[in-house]
Amino acid sequence: MNRTELQKEISEAGLKVTPQRIAILEALVELANHPTVDEIIAHIKEHHPSIATGTVYKTLETMKDKGLIMRVITDKQVMRYDAVLHRHHHLYNSETGRIEDYHDEELNQMLEEYFKKKNIENFKVKDLKLYITGEFLDN
Amino acid sequence: MNRTELQKEISEAGLKVTPQRIAILEALVELANHPTVDEIIAHIKEHHPSIATGTVYKTLETMKDKGLIMRVITDKQVMRYDAVLHRHHHLYNSETGRIEDYHDEELNQMLEEYFKKKNIENFKVKDLKLYITGEFLDN
DNA sequence: GTACCTGCAAAAGATTTGCATCTTT
DNA sequence: AAAGATGCAAATCTTTTGCAGGTAC
């Protein structure tokens, strides 16, 4: 995703295109694995030293509301963000806090199929996310 | 779950049985729906006015480590706890923060089956939790 | 009696807010 | 020019920590 595409995305979400917003969205794309706000700021600071913490928080909140990015849920108390929006799941190690995306089209279809048939009383399903907890076997 | 059973659980986890711990575990059982620490404290204060905030945090952490309770993951920054330990999933409305348990044995089996066959590279699966995001249709 | 717990208060960490100034459209 | 965004600092909220005294076993 290059700069022009990022600008287009921001603009199409009805937001003004500012250098800060481009930098934040870019950071989110480059830091592929669910960065915390701190990690985002650290990454941006290299090329954009004067960005304010508050701005990053406000911007992430705005982008989340506009559907440009999403929050990843964890059992820790820092928020993590993700710019990957198509349906995917997560591998999660609760002890280390490490999270990785898990893409599995077959799983998506199986789940979709299942909930098309199954009716949950009093609930309208919008999205399905599987959290696969366990241990990473590399490093 | 009555007081004797709670005591037994605490004791079997290798923890000393104190009035505070009984009260906390009891609150978690009574406040069935994933209370925050604040909600737990408020609930306990009725019958146990002098409990310290720090104690509640420490106790919840300890019980989590011993596997007596678990943290529920959300995209908010307050932690929620759950005393229901057998495998279950969650219905979640991200806007309101409401979370309800979703029990579905058929789903459990389907998922278990699926991941028994499927091998995820570099990852050892320990637990599976589906987060079903959407809207509650009652109240 | 000893190991472990609790209460308290202070500290740390993360996020939000208010407002004046600046930028985008 | 108007609407919206940013920067800064203070405030808020949640969680953690250290330690002296207390309690369970």
mmCIF file of C-alpha atoms (C1' of nucleotides) in Angstrom:
data_model
loop_
_atom_site.group_PDB
_atom_site.id
_atom_site.type_symbol
_atom_site.label_atom_id
_atom_site.label_comp_id
_atom_site.label_asym_id
_atom_site.label_seq_id
_atom_site.Cartn_x
_atom_site.Cartn_y
_atom_site.Cartn_z
ATOM 1 C CA MET A 1 0.000 0.000 0.000
ATOM 2 C CA ASN A 2 1.702 3.209 -1.132
ATOM 3 C CA ARG A 3 1.201 6.783 -0.017
ATOM 4 C CA THR A 4 -1.341 7.630 -2.702
ATOM 5 C CA GLU A 5 -3.494 4.691 -1.771
ATOM 6 C CA LEU A 6 -3.325 5.620 1.876
ATOM 7 C CA GLN A 7 -4.412 9.171 1.092
ATOM 8 C CA LYS A 8 -7.281 7.853 -0.940
ATOM 9 C CA GLU A 9 -8.393 5.612 1.880
ATOM 10 C CA ILE A 10 -8.337 8.415 4.403
ATOM 11 C CA SER A 11 -10.139 10.776 2.111
ATOM 12 C CA GLU A 12 -12.798 8.243 1.190
ATOM 13 C CA ALA A 13 -13.518 7.694 4.843
ATOM 14 C CA GLY A 14 -14.531 11.342 4.978
ATOM 15 C CA LEU A 15 -11.452 12.490 6.865
ATOM 16 C CA LYS A 16 -9.058 15.253 6.051
ATOM 17 C CA VAL A 17 -5.742 14.056 4.734
ATOM 18 C CA THR A 18 -3.009 15.233 7.071
ATOM 19 C CA PRO A 19 0.624 14.155 7.297
ATOM 20 C CA GLN A 20 -0.052 12.730 10.745
ATOM 21 C CA ARG A 21 -2.845 10.524 9.505
ATOM 22 C CA ILE A 22 -0.826 9.240 6.617
ATOM 23 C CA ALA A 23 2.043 8.468 8.961
ATOM 24 C CA ILE A 24 -0.195 6.644 11.409
ATOM 25 C CA LEU A 25 -1.894 4.529 8.800
ATOM 26 C CA GLU A 26 1.421 3.811 7.177
ATOM 27 C CA ALA A 27 2.886 2.730 10.502
ATOM 28 C CA LEU A 28 -0.029 0.381 10.999
ATOM 29 C CA VAL A 29 0.580 -1.219 7.632
ATOM 30 C CA GLU A 30 4.319 -1.507 8.134
ATOM 31 C CA LEU A 31 4.160 -2.742 11.710
ATOM 32 C CA ALA A 32 2.125 -5.631 10.513
ATOM 33 C CA ASN A 33 1.657 -7.322 13.841
ATOM 34 C CA HIS A 34 -0.873 -5.439 15.894
ATOM 35 C CA PRO A 35 1.192 -2.646 17.347
ATOM 36 C CA THR A 36 0.376 -0.882 20.572
ATOM 37 C CA VAL A 37 0.015 2.886 20.558
ATOM 38 C CA ASP A 38 3.527 3.185 21.949
ATOM 39 C CA GLU A 39 4.960 1.119 19.138
ATOM 40 C CA ILE A 40 3.127 3.207 16.599
ATOM 41 C CA ILE A 41 4.477 6.411 18.102
ATOM 42 C CA ALA A 42 8.018 5.064 18.228
ATOM 43 C CA HIS A 43 7.797 4.078 14.592
ATOM 44 C CA ILE A 44 6.420 7.409 13.477
ATOM 45 C CA LYS A 45 8.904 9.451 15.480
ATOM 46 C CA GLU A 46 11.737 8.424 13.188
ATOM 47 C CA HIS A 47 10.371 10.384 10.283
ATOM 48 C CA HIS A 48 7.980 12.658 12.053
ATOM 49 C CA PRO A 49 9.514 13.691 15.356
ATOM 50 C CA SER A 50 6.915 16.144 16.563
ATOM 51 C CA ILE A 51 3.744 14.092 16.589
ATOM 52 C CA ALA A 52 1.759 14.359 19.807
ATOM 53 C CA THR A 53 0.662 11.354 21.811
ATOM 54 C CA GLY A 54 -2.831 12.705 22.115
ATOM 55 C CA THR A 55 -3.086 13.070 18.373
ATOM 56 C CA VAL A 56 -2.197 9.451 17.829
ATOM 57 C CA TYR A 57 -4.848 8.333 20.290
ATOM 58 C CA LYS A 58 -7.464 10.593 18.766
ATOM 59 C CA THR A 59 -6.592 9.562 15.252
ATOM 60 C CA LEU A 60 -6.704 5.856 15.991
ATOM 61 C CA GLU A 61 -10.074 6.279 17.645
ATOM 62 C CA THR A 62 -11.382 8.211 14.656
ATOM 63 C CA MET A 63 -10.067 5.707 12.157
ATOM 64 C CA LYS A 64 -11.563 2.879 14.126
ATOM 65 C CA ASP A 65 -14.942 4.609 14.133
ATOM 66 C CA LYS A 66 -14.726 5.125 10.385
ATOM 67 C CA GLY A 67 -13.882 1.466 9.870
ATOM 68 C CA LEU A 68 -10.403 2.081 8.492
ATOM 69 C CA ILE A 69 -8.721 0.037 11.170
ATOM 70 C CA MET A 70 -9.809 -2.125 14.048
ATOM 71 C CA ARG A 71 -8.870 -2.839 17.590
ATOM 72 C CA VAL A 72 -7.549 -6.239 18.392
ATOM 73 C CA ILE A 73 -8.869 -7.658 21.605
ATOM 74 C CA THR A 74 -6.467 -9.039 24.170
ATOM 75 C CA ASP A 75 -6.490 -9.799 27.852
ATOM 76 C CA LYS A 76 -3.836 -7.200 28.502
ATOM 77 C CA GLN A 77 -4.573 -3.622 29.272
ATOM 78 C CA VAL A 78 -2.883 -1.987 26.318
ATOM 79 C CA MET A 79 -4.771 -1.589 23.122
ATOM 80 C CA ARG A 80 -3.509 -2.987 19.883
ATOM 81 C CA TYR A 81 -4.553 -2.024 16.403
ATOM 82 C CA ASP A 82 -4.760 -3.744 13.061
ATOM 83 C CA ALA A 83 -5.131 -2.381 9.557
ATOM 84 C CA VAL A 84 -6.087 -5.749 8.113
ATOM 85 C CA LEU A 85 -9.816 -5.666 7.809
ATOM 86 C CA HIS A 86 -10.948 -8.708 5.876
ATOM 87 C CA ARG A 87 -12.066 -11.573 8.033
ATOM 88 C CA HIS A 88 -9.252 -13.314 9.754
ATOM 89 C CA HIS A 89 -8.468 -14.904 13.076
ATOM 90 C CA HIS A 90 -5.703 -14.711 15.616
ATOM 91 C CA LEU A 91 -3.105 -16.918 17.182
ATOM 92 C CA TYR A 92 -2.481 -15.693 20.677
ATOM 93 C CA ASN A 93 -0.107 -16.472 23.477
ATOM 94 C CA SER A 94 -1.488 -14.964 26.612
ATOM 95 C CA GLU A 95 1.755 -15.231 28.523
ATOM 96 C CA THR A 96 3.934 -13.332 26.109
ATOM 97 C CA GLY A 97 1.188 -11.203 24.597
ATOM 98 C CA ARG A 98 2.249 -12.183 21.108
ATOM 99 C CA ILE A 99 -0.481 -12.131 18.489
ATOM 100 C CA GLU A 100 -0.329 -13.214 14.879
ATOM 101 C CA ASP A 101 -2.914 -13.141 12.165
ATOM 102 C CA TYR A 102 -4.331 -16.457 11.095
ATOM 103 C CA HIS A 103 -5.905 -16.627 7.674
ATOM 104 C CA ASP A 104 -7.946 -19.672 6.813
ATOM 105 C CA GLU A 105 -10.583 -19.436 4.151
ATOM 106 C CA GLU A 106 -11.825 -22.953 4.783
ATOM 107 C CA LEU A 107 -12.445 -22.088 8.419
ATOM 108 C CA ASN A 108 -14.258 -18.889 7.468
ATOM 109 C CA GLN A 109 -16.590 -20.802 5.210
ATOM 110 C CA MET A 110 -17.250 -23.484 7.751
ATOM 111 C CA LEU A 111 -18.138 -20.914 10.404
ATOM 112 C CA GLU A 112 -20.241 -18.814 8.071
ATOM 113 C CA GLU A 113 -22.117 -21.886 6.947
ATOM 114 C CA TYR A 114 -22.671 -22.939 10.522
ATOM 115 C CA PHE A 115 -24.118 -19.640 11.671
ATOM 116 C CA LYS A 116 -26.253 -19.268 8.594
ATOM 117 C CA LYS A 117 -28.156 -22.336 9.772
ATOM 118 C CA LYS A 118 -27.895 -21.821 13.509
ATOM 119 C CA ASN A 119 -30.028 -19.085 14.903
ATOM 120 C CA ILE A 120 -28.874 -17.415 18.083
ATOM 121 C CA GLU A 121 -31.797 -16.085 20.014
ATOM 122 C CA ASN A 122 -31.841 -12.322 20.433
ATOM 123 C CA PHE A 123 -28.597 -11.765 18.612
ATOM 124 C CA LYS A 124 -27.720 -10.593 15.141
ATOM 125 C CA VAL A 125 -24.303 -11.847 14.095
ATOM 126 C CA LYS A 126 -22.079 -9.369 12.309
ATOM 127 C CA ASP A 127 -18.628 -10.813 12.602
ATOM 128 C CA LEU A 128 -16.884 -13.952 13.764
ATOM 129 C CA LYS A 129 -13.406 -14.020 15.170
ATOM 130 C CA LEU A 130 -11.685 -17.056 16.498
ATOM 131 C CA TYR A 131 -8.950 -16.635 19.078
ATOM 132 C CA ILE A 132 -6.650 -19.590 19.012
ATOM 133 C CA THR A 133 -4.708 -19.590 22.239
ATOM 134 C CA GLY A 134 -1.554 -21.588 22.639
ATOM 135 C CA GLU A 135 2.164 -21.592 22.128
ATOM 136 C CA PHE A 136 4.312 -20.433 19.296
ATOM 137 C CA LEU A 137 6.945 -23.061 18.564
ATOM 138 C CA ASP A 138 9.485 -20.858 16.845
ATOM 139 C CA ASN A 139 11.981 -18.634 18.708
ATOM 140 C CA MET B 1 -22.101 -22.968 44.160
ATOM 141 C CA ASN B 2 -22.274 -22.542 47.928
ATOM 142 C CA ARG B 3 -19.724 -21.287 50.398
ATOM 143 C CA THR B 4 -18.351 -24.714 51.218
ATOM 144 C CA GLU B 5 -17.748 -25.496 47.604
ATOM 145 C CA LEU B 6 -16.018 -22.174 47.097
ATOM 146 C CA GLN B 7 -13.743 -22.846 50.050
ATOM 147 C CA LYS B 8 -12.920 -26.219 48.670
ATOM 148 C CA GLU B 9 -12.033 -24.769 45.289
ATOM 149 C CA ILE B 10 -9.757 -22.174 46.783
ATOM 150 C CA SER B 11 -8.078 -24.673 49.017
ATOM 151 C CA GLU B 12 -7.574 -27.186 46.252
ATOM 152 C CA ALA B 13 -5.880 -24.550 44.173
ATOM 153 C CA GLY B 14 -3.269 -24.382 46.893
ATOM 154 C CA LEU B 15 -4.393 -21.035 48.246
ATOM 155 C CA LYS B 16 -5.239 -20.068 51.786
ATOM 156 C CA VAL B 17 -8.917 -19.687 52.400
ATOM 157 C CA THR B 18 -9.589 -16.119 53.477
ATOM 158 C CA PRO B 19 -12.878 -14.242 53.774
ATOM 159 C CA GLN B 20 -11.728 -11.892 51.007
ATOM 160 C CA ARG B 21 -11.081 -14.706 48.601
ATOM 161 C CA ILE B 22 -14.401 -16.318 49.307
ATOM 162 C CA ALA B 23 -16.131 -13.009 48.775
ATOM 163 C CA ILE B 24 -14.347 -12.365 45.495
ATOM 164 C CA LEU B 25 -15.038 -15.778 44.063
ATOM 165 C CA GLU B 26 -18.611 -15.566 45.244
ATOM 166 C CA ALA B 27 -19.020 -12.185 43.568
ATOM 167 C CA LEU B 28 -17.697 -13.634 40.341
ATOM 168 C CA VAL B 29 -20.227 -16.420 40.458
ATOM 169 C CA GLU B 30 -23.116 -14.144 41.346
ATOM 170 C CA LEU B 31 -22.257 -11.395 38.903
ATOM 171 C CA ALA B 32 -22.504 -13.930 36.159
ATOM 172 C CA ASN B 33 -21.697 -11.628 33.300
ATOM 173 C CA HIS B 34 -18.021 -10.869 33.231
ATOM 174 C CA PRO B 35 -17.740 -8.153 35.810
ATOM 175 C CA THR B 36 -15.017 -5.543 35.828
ATOM 176 C CA VAL B 37 -12.900 -5.130 38.931
ATOM 177 C CA ASP B 38 -14.987 -2.113 39.886
ATOM 178 C CA GLU B 39 -18.167 -4.097 39.689
ATOM 179 C CA ILE B 40 -16.663 -6.835 41.791
ATOM 180 C CA ILE B 41 -15.579 -4.358 44.445
ATOM 181 C CA ALA B 42 -18.971 -2.662 44.491
ATOM 182 C CA HIS B 43 -20.661 -6.003 44.934
ATOM 183 C CA ILE B 44 -18.380 -7.117 47.720
ATOM 184 C CA LYS B 45 -18.558 -3.814 49.590
ATOM 185 C CA GLU B 46 -22.158 -4.479 50.566
ATOM 186 C CA HIS B 47 -21.216 -7.315 52.847
ATOM 187 C CA HIS B 48 -17.561 -6.665 53.297
ATOM 188 C CA PRO B 49 -17.017 -2.915 53.476
ATOM 189 C CA SER B 50 -13.319 -2.831 54.233
ATOM 190 C CA ILE B 51 -11.830 -4.791 51.376
ATOM 191 C CA ALA B 52 -8.914 -3.038 49.686
ATOM 192 C CA THR B 53 -8.771 -2.387 45.977
ATOM 193 C CA GLY B 54 -5.239 -3.688 45.776
ATOM 194 C CA THR B 55 -6.285 -6.922 47.402
ATOM 195 C CA VAL B 56 -8.961 -7.498 44.807
ATOM 196 C CA TYR B 57 -6.498 -6.959 41.988
ATOM 197 C CA LYS B 58 -3.918 -9.216 43.580
ATOM 198 C CA THR B 59 -6.443 -11.914 44.334
ATOM 199 C CA LEU B 60 -7.881 -11.929 40.831
ATOM 200 C CA GLU B 61 -4.396 -12.195 39.390
ATOM 201 C CA THR B 62 -3.561 -15.063 41.699
ATOM 202 C CA MET B 63 -6.769 -16.917 40.949
ATOM 203 C CA LYS B 64 -6.208 -16.463 37.257
ATOM 204 C CA ASP B 65 -2.721 -17.910 37.554
ATOM 205 C CA LYS B 66 -4.064 -20.877 39.481
ATOM 206 C CA GLY B 67 -6.698 -21.448 36.826
ATOM 207 C CA LEU B 68 -9.663 -20.761 39.093
ATOM 208 C CA ILE B 69 -10.963 -17.971 36.924
ATOM 209 C CA MET B 70 -10.072 -16.428 33.615
ATOM 210 C CA ARG B 71 -9.819 -13.054 32.019
ATOM 211 C CA VAL B 72 -12.211 -12.254 29.275
ATOM 212 C CA ILE B 73 -10.612 -10.430 26.424
ATOM 213 C CA THR B 74 -12.262 -7.322 25.034
ATOM 214 C CA ASP B 75 -11.256 -4.319 22.982
ATOM 215 C CA LYS B 76 -11.828 -2.013 25.912
ATOM 216 C CA GLN B 77 -9.196 -1.155 28.422
ATOM 217 C CA VAL B 78 -10.820 -2.498 31.532
ATOM 218 C CA MET B 79 -10.364 -6.096 32.428
ATOM 219 C CA ARG B 80 -13.260 -8.430 32.900
ATOM 220 C CA TYR B 81 -13.272 -11.757 34.677
ATOM 221 C CA ASP B 82 -15.202 -14.962 34.380
ATOM 222 C CA ALA B 83 -15.562 -17.897 36.740
ATOM 223 C CA VAL B 84 -16.991 -20.153 34.050
ATOM 224 C CA LEU B 85 -14.116 -22.268 32.900
ATOM 225 C CA HIS B 86 -15.384 -24.973 30.592
ATOM 226 C CA ARG B 87 -15.051 -24.154 26.937
ATOM 227 C CA HIS B 88 -17.511 -21.576 25.798
ATOM 228 C CA HIS B 89 -17.680 -18.627 23.480
ATOM 229 C CA HIS B 90 -18.869 -15.057 23.684
ATOM 230 C CA LEU B 91 -21.448 -12.818 22.152
ATOM 231 C CA TYR B 92 -20.044 -9.337 22.089
ATOM 232 C CA ASN B 93 -21.272 -5.882 21.232
ATOM 233 C CA SER B 94 -18.272 -3.675 20.850
ATOM 234 C CA GLU B 95 -20.254 -0.466 21.047
ATOM 235 C CA THR B 96 -21.921 -1.120 24.356
ATOM 236 C CA GLY B 97 -19.252 -3.425 25.748
ATOM 237 C CA ARG B 98 -21.867 -6.030 26.624
ATOM 238 C CA ILE B 99 -20.645 -9.608 26.662
ATOM 239 C CA GLU B 100 -22.638 -12.764 27.173
ATOM 240 C CA ASP B 101 -21.561 -16.349 27.324
ATOM 241 C CA TYR B 102 -22.456 -18.519 24.380
ATOM 242 C CA HIS B 103 -22.545 -22.239 24.961
ATOM 243 C CA ASP B 104 -22.724 -24.509 21.961
ATOM 244 C CA GLU B 105 -21.475 -28.045 22.222
ATOM 245 C CA GLU B 106 -21.978 -28.722 18.541
ATOM 246 C CA LEU B 107 -19.746 -25.777 17.676
ATOM 247 C CA ASN B 108 -17.090 -26.938 20.130
ATOM 248 C CA GLN B 109 -16.982 -30.335 18.513
ATOM 249 C CA MET B 110 -16.865 -28.944 15.023
ATOM 250 C CA LEU B 111 -13.945 -26.687 15.902
ATOM 251 C CA GLU B 112 -12.096 -29.355 17.801
ATOM 252 C CA GLU B 113 -12.512 -31.757 14.932
ATOM 253 C CA TYR B 114 -11.311 -29.160 12.482
ATOM 254 C CA PHE B 115 -8.135 -28.337 14.352
ATOM 255 C CA LYS B 116 -7.359 -31.949 15.048
ATOM 256 C CA LYS B 117 -6.939 -32.416 11.299
ATOM 257 C CA LYS B 118 -5.559 -29.016 10.432
ATOM 258 C CA ASN B 119 -2.029 -28.409 11.481
ATOM 259 C CA ILE B 120 -0.987 -24.844 12.100
ATOM 260 C CA GLU B 121 2.674 -24.424 11.436
ATOM 261 C CA ASN B 122 4.729 -23.441 14.457
ATOM 262 C CA PHE B 123 1.796 -23.293 16.801
ATOM 263 C CA LYS B 124 0.425 -25.614 19.426
ATOM 264 C CA VAL B 125 -3.265 -25.019 20.002
ATOM 265 C CA LYS B 126 -4.442 -25.027 23.594
ATOM 266 C CA ASP B 127 -7.770 -23.303 23.500
ATOM 267 C CA LEU B 128 -10.297 -21.988 21.030
ATOM 268 C CA LYS B 129 -12.583 -19.078 21.687
ATOM 269 C CA LEU B 130 -14.961 -17.635 19.202
ATOM 270 C CA TYR B 131 -16.002 -14.024 19.555
ATOM 271 C CA ILE B 132 -19.304 -13.452 17.890
ATOM 272 C CA THR B 133 -19.654 -9.747 17.359
ATOM 273 C CA GLY B 134 -22.974 -8.162 16.647
ATOM 274 C CA GLU B 135 -26.092 -6.732 18.177
ATOM 275 C CA PHE B 136 -28.257 -7.885 21.030
ATOM 276 C CA LEU B 137 -31.891 -7.658 20.010
ATOM 277 C CA ASP B 138 -33.448 -7.454 23.454
ATOM 278 C CA ASN B 139 -33.636 -4.245 25.526
ATOM 279 C "C1'" DG C 1 5.826 -20.113 64.049
ATOM 280 C "C1'" DT C 2 6.052 -19.473 59.292
ATOM 281 C "C1'" DA C 3 4.449 -18.564 55.030
ATOM 282 C "C1'" DC C 4 1.310 -16.285 52.977
ATOM 283 C "C1'" DC C 5 -2.361 -12.388 52.787
ATOM 284 C "C1'" DT C 6 -4.328 -7.976 53.397
ATOM 285 C "C1'" DG C 7 -4.751 -2.927 53.704
ATOM 286 C "C1'" DC C 8 -3.104 1.316 52.658
ATOM 287 C "C1'" DA C 9 -1.132 4.754 50.089
ATOM 288 C "C1'" DA C 10 1.917 6.003 46.663
ATOM 289 C "C1'" DA C 11 3.454 5.162 41.982
ATOM 290 C "C1'" DA C 12 3.119 3.810 37.407
ATOM 291 C "C1'" DG C 13 0.985 3.325 32.951
ATOM 292 C "C1'" DA C 14 -2.457 4.138 29.534
ATOM 293 C "C1'" DT C 15 -5.845 6.951 27.743
ATOM 294 C "C1'" DT C 16 -8.786 11.132 27.558
ATOM 295 C "C1'" DT C 17 -9.826 15.958 27.641
ATOM 296 C "C1'" DG C 18 -9.787 21.098 26.980
ATOM 297 C "C1'" DC C 19 -8.349 24.592 24.511
ATOM 298 C "C1'" DA C 20 -5.581 27.653 21.660
ATOM 299 C "C1'" DT C 21 -3.430 27.389 17.286
ATOM 300 C "C1'" DC C 22 -2.886 25.709 12.764
ATOM 301 C "C1'" DT C 23 -4.306 23.134 8.268
ATOM 302 C "C1'" DT C 24 -7.214 21.220 4.942
ATOM 303 C "C1'" DT C 25 -10.869 21.799 1.948
ATOM 304 C "C1'" DA D 1 -13.855 31.276 5.675
ATOM 305 C "C1'" DA D 2 -15.406 27.231 7.989
ATOM 306 C "C1'" DA D 3 -14.770 22.898 9.647
ATOM 307 C "C1'" DG D 4 -11.868 19.979 11.339
ATOM 308 C "C1'" DA D 5 -7.097 18.486 13.137
ATOM 309 C "C1'" DT D 6 -3.038 19.041 15.941
ATOM 310 C "C1'" DG D 7 -0.062 19.914 20.012
ATOM 311 C "C1'" DC D 8 0.480 20.379 24.631
ATOM 312 C "C1'" DA D 9 -0.357 19.720 29.302
ATOM 313 C "C1'" DA D 10 -3.294 18.557 32.825
ATOM 314 C "C1'" DA D 11 -6.587 15.322 34.398
ATOM 315 C "C1'" DT D 12 -8.560 10.821 34.788
ATOM 316 C "C1'" DC D 13 -8.833 6.046 35.168
ATOM 317 C "C1'" DT D 14 -7.011 1.473 35.859
ATOM 318 C "C1'" DT D 15 -3.693 -1.364 37.588
ATOM 319 C "C1'" DT D 16 0.657 -2.317 40.164
ATOM 320 C "C1'" DT D 17 3.854 -2.066 43.930
ATOM 321 C "C1'" DG D 18 6.098 -1.832 48.602
ATOM 322 C "C1'" DC D 19 5.756 -2.653 53.011
ATOM 323 C "C1'" DA D 20 4.039 -3.064 57.790
ATOM 324 C "C1'" DG D 21 0.857 -5.588 60.194
ATOM 325 C "C1'" DG D 22 -2.390 -9.559 60.347
ATOM 326 C "C1'" DT D 23 -4.229 -14.383 59.510
ATOM 327 C "C1'" DA D 24 -4.477 -19.222 58.012
ATOM 328 C "C1'" DC D 25 -2.463 -23.446 58.485
#
